[in-house]
PDB file of C-alpha atoms in Angstrom:
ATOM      1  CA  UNK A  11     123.748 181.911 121.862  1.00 48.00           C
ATOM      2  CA  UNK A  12     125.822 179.204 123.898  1.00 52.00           C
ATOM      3  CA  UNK A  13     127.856 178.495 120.491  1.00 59.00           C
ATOM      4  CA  UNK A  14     128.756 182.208 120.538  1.00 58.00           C
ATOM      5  CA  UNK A  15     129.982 182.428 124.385  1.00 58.00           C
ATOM      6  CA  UNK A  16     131.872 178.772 123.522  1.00 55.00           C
ATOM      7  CA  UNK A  17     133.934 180.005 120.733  1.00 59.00           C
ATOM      8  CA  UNK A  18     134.676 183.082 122.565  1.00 62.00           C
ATOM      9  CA  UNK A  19     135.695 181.037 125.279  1.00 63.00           C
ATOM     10  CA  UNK A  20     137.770 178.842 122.817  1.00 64.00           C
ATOM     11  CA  UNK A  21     139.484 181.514 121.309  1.00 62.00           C
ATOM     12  CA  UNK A  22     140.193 183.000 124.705  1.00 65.00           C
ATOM     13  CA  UNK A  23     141.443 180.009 126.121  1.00 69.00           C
ATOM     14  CA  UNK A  24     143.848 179.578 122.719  1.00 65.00           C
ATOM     15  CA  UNK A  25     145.101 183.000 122.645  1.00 62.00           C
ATOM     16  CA  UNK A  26     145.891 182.436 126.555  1.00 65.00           C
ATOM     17  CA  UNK A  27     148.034 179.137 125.801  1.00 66.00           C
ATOM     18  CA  UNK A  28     149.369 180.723 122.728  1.00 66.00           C
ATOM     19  CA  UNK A  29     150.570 183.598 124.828  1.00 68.00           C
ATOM     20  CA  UNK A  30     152.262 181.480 127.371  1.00 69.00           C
ATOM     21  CA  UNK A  31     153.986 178.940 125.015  1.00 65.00           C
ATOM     22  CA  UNK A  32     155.578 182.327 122.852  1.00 63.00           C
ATOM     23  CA  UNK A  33     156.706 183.645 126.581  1.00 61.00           C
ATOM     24  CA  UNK A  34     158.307 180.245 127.149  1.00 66.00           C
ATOM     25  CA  UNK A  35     159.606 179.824 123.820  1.00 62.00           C
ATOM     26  CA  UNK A  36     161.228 183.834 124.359  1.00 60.00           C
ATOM     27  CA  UNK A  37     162.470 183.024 127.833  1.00 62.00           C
ATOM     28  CA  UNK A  38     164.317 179.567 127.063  1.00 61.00           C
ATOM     29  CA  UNK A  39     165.654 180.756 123.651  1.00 56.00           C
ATOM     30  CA  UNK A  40     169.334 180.549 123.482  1.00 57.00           C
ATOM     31  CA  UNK A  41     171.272 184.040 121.532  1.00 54.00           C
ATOM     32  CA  UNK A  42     172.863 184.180 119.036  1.00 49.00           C
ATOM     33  CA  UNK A  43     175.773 185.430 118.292  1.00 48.00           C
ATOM     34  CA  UNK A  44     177.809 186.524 115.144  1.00 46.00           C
ATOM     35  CA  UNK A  45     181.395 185.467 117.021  1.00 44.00           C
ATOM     36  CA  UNK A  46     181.756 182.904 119.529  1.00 50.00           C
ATOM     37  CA  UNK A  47     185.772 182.767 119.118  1.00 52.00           C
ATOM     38  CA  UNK A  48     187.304 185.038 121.136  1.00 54.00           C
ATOM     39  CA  UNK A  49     189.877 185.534 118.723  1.00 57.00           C
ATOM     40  CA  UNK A  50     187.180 186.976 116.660  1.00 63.00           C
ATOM     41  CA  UNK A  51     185.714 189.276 118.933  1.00 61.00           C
ATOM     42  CA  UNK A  52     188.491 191.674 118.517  1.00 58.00           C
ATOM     43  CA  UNK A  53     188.222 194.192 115.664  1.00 58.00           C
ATOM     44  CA  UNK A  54     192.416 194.254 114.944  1.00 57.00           C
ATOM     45  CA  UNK A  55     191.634 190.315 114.606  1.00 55.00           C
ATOM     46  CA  UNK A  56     189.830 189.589 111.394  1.00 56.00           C
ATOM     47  CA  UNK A  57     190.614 185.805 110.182  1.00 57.00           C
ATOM     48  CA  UNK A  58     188.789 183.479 107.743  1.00 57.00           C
ATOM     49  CA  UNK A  59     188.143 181.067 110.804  1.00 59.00           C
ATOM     50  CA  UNK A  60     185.173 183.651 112.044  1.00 70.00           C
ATOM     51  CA  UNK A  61     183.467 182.834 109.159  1.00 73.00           C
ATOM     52  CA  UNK A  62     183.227 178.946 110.646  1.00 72.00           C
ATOM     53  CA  UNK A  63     181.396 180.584 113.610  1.00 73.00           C
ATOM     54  CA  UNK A  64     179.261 183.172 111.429  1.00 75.00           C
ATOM     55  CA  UNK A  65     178.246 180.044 109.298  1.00 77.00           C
ATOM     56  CA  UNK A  66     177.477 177.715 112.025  1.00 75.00           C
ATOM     57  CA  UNK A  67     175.670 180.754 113.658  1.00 76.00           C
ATOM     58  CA  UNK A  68     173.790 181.400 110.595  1.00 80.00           C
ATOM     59  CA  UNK A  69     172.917 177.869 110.486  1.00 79.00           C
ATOM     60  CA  UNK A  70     171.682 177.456 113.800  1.00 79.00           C
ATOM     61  CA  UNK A  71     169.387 180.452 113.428  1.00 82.00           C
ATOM     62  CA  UNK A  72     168.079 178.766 110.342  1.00 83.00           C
ATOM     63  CA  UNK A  73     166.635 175.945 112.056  1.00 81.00           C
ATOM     64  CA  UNK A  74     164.969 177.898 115.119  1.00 83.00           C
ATOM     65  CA  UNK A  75     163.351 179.960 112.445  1.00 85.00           C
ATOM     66  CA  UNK A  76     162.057 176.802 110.730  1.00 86.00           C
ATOM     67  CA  UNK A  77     160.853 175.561 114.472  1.00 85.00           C
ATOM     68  CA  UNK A  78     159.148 179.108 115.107  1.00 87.00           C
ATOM     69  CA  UNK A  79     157.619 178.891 111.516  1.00 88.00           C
ATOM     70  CA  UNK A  80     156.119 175.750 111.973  1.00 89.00           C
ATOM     71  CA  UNK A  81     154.566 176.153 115.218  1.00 88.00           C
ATOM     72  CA  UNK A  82     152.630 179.347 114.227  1.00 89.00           C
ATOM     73  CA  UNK A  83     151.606 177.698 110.826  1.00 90.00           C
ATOM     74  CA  UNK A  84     150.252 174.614 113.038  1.00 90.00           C
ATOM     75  CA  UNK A  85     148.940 177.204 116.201  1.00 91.00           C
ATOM     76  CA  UNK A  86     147.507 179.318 113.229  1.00 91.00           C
ATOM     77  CA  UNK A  87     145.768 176.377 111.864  1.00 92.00           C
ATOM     78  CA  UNK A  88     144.290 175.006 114.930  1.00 90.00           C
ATOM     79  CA  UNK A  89     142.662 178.228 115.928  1.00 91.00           C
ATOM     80  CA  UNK A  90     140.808 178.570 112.653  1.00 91.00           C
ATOM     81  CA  UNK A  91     139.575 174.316 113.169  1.00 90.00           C
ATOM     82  CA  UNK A  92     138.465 175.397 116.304  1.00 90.00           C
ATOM     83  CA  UNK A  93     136.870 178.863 115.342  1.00 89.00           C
ATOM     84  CA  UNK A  94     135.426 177.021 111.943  1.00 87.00           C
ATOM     85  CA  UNK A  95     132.154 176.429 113.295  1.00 85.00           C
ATOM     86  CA  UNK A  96     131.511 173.769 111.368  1.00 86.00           C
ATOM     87  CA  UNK A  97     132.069 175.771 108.298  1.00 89.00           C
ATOM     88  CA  UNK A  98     133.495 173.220 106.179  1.00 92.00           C
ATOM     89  CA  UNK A  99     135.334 175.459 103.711  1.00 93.00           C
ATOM     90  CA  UNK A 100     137.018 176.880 106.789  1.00 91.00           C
ATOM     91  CA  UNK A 101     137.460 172.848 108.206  1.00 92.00           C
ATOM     92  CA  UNK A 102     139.688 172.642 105.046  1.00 93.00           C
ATOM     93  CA  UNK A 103     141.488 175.453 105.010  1.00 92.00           C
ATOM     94  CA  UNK A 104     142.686 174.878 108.797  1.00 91.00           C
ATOM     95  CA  UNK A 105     143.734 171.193 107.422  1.00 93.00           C
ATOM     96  CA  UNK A 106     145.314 172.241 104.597  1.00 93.00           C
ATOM     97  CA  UNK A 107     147.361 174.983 106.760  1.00 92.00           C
ATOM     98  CA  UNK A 108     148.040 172.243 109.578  1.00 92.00           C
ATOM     99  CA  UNK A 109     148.879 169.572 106.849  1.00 93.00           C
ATOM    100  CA  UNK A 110     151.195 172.190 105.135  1.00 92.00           C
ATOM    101  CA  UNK A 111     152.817 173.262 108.171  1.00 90.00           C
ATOM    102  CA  UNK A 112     153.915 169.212 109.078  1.00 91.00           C
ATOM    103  CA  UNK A 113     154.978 168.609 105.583  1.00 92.00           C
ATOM    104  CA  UNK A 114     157.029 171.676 105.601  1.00 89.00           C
ATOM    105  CA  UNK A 115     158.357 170.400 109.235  1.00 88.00           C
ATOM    106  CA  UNK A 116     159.235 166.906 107.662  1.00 89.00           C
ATOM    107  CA  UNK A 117     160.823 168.395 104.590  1.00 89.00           C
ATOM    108  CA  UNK A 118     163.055 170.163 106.978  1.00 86.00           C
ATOM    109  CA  UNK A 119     164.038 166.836 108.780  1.00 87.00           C
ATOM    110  CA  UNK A 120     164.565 164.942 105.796  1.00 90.00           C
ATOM    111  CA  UNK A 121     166.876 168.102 104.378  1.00 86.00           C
ATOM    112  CA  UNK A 122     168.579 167.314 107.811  1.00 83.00           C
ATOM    113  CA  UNK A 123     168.921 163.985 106.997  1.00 87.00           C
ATOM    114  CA  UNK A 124     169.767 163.834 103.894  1.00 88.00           C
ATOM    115  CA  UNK A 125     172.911 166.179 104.622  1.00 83.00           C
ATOM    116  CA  UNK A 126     174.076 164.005 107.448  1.00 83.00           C
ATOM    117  CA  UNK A 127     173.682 160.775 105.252  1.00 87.00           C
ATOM    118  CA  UNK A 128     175.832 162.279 102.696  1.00 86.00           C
ATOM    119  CA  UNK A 129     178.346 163.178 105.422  1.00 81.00           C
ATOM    120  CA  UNK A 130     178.700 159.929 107.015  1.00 84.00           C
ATOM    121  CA  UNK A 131     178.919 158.473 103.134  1.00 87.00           C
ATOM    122  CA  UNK A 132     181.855 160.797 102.037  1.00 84.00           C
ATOM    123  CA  UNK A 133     183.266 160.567 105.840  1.00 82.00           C
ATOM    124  CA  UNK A 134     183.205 164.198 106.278  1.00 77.00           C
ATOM    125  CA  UNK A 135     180.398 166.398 108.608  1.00 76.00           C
ATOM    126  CA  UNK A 136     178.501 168.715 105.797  1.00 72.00           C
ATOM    127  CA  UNK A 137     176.766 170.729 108.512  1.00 72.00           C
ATOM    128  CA  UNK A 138     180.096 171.958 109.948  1.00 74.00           C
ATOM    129  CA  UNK A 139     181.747 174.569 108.008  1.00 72.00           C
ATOM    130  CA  UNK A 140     185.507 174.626 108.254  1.00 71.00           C
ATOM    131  CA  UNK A 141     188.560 176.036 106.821  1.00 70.00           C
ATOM    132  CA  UNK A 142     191.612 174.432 106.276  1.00 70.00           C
ATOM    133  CA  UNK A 143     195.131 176.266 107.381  1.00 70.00           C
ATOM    134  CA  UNK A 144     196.929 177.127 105.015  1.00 70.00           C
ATOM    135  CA  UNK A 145     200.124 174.921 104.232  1.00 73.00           C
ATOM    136  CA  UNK A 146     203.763 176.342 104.923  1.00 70.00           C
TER     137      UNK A 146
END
């Protein structure tokens, strides 16, 4: 009986801090936008440099999506641990969701650094998309 009133207390107490981190994580989010340029934001004005800002844009949202994926994968695998109840197929599948969740987290970083590597070998910036003027 008290194992029954602590999990439900556990799961209360992680679907209470879930609920505030996702309201802090909506609040302090930055937008997005498809044009930063204001030379883009008119609609006579259509040049090949708005695609630097839709691709930088793009990127950007890329990576907060990775961020938002991997905290719910590891939120979504420390709930199950703690609701497990010593279950130890469901022990295992909460590691294997946390573990997956990091490794997909590090993959991302390395991806990251990998790119800038490359772009301080070559002397050029690989995560910046740019356009060269045409010549006269």
């Amino acid at each position: 009986m008290e194992t029954k009133i602590f999990k439900q207390a556990s799961l209360r107490r992680g679907l209470l801090l879930s609920t505030i981190f996702v309201v802090i994580a909506l609040i302090s989010a930055k937008s997005v936008y498809a044009f930063t340029r204001s030379d883009c934001n008119h609609p006579d004005t259509l040049a090949l440099t708005c695609l630097e800002e839709v691709f930088a844009n793009v990127l950007k949202g890329v990576l907060a999506l990775v961020g938002i994926l991997f905290f719910s994968f590891l939120i979504k695998g420390g709930i199950a641990y703690t609701m497990s109840g010593g279950d130890m197929k469901a022990i295992d599948a909460a590691r294997k969701t946390i573990t997956t969740a990091l490794i997909g987290l590090g993959l991302a970083v390395i991806a990251f650094a990998i790119m800038k590597l490359l772009g301080d070998t070559f002397d050029t910036n690989l995560l910046r998309f740019v356009i060269p003027p045409p010549a006269p």
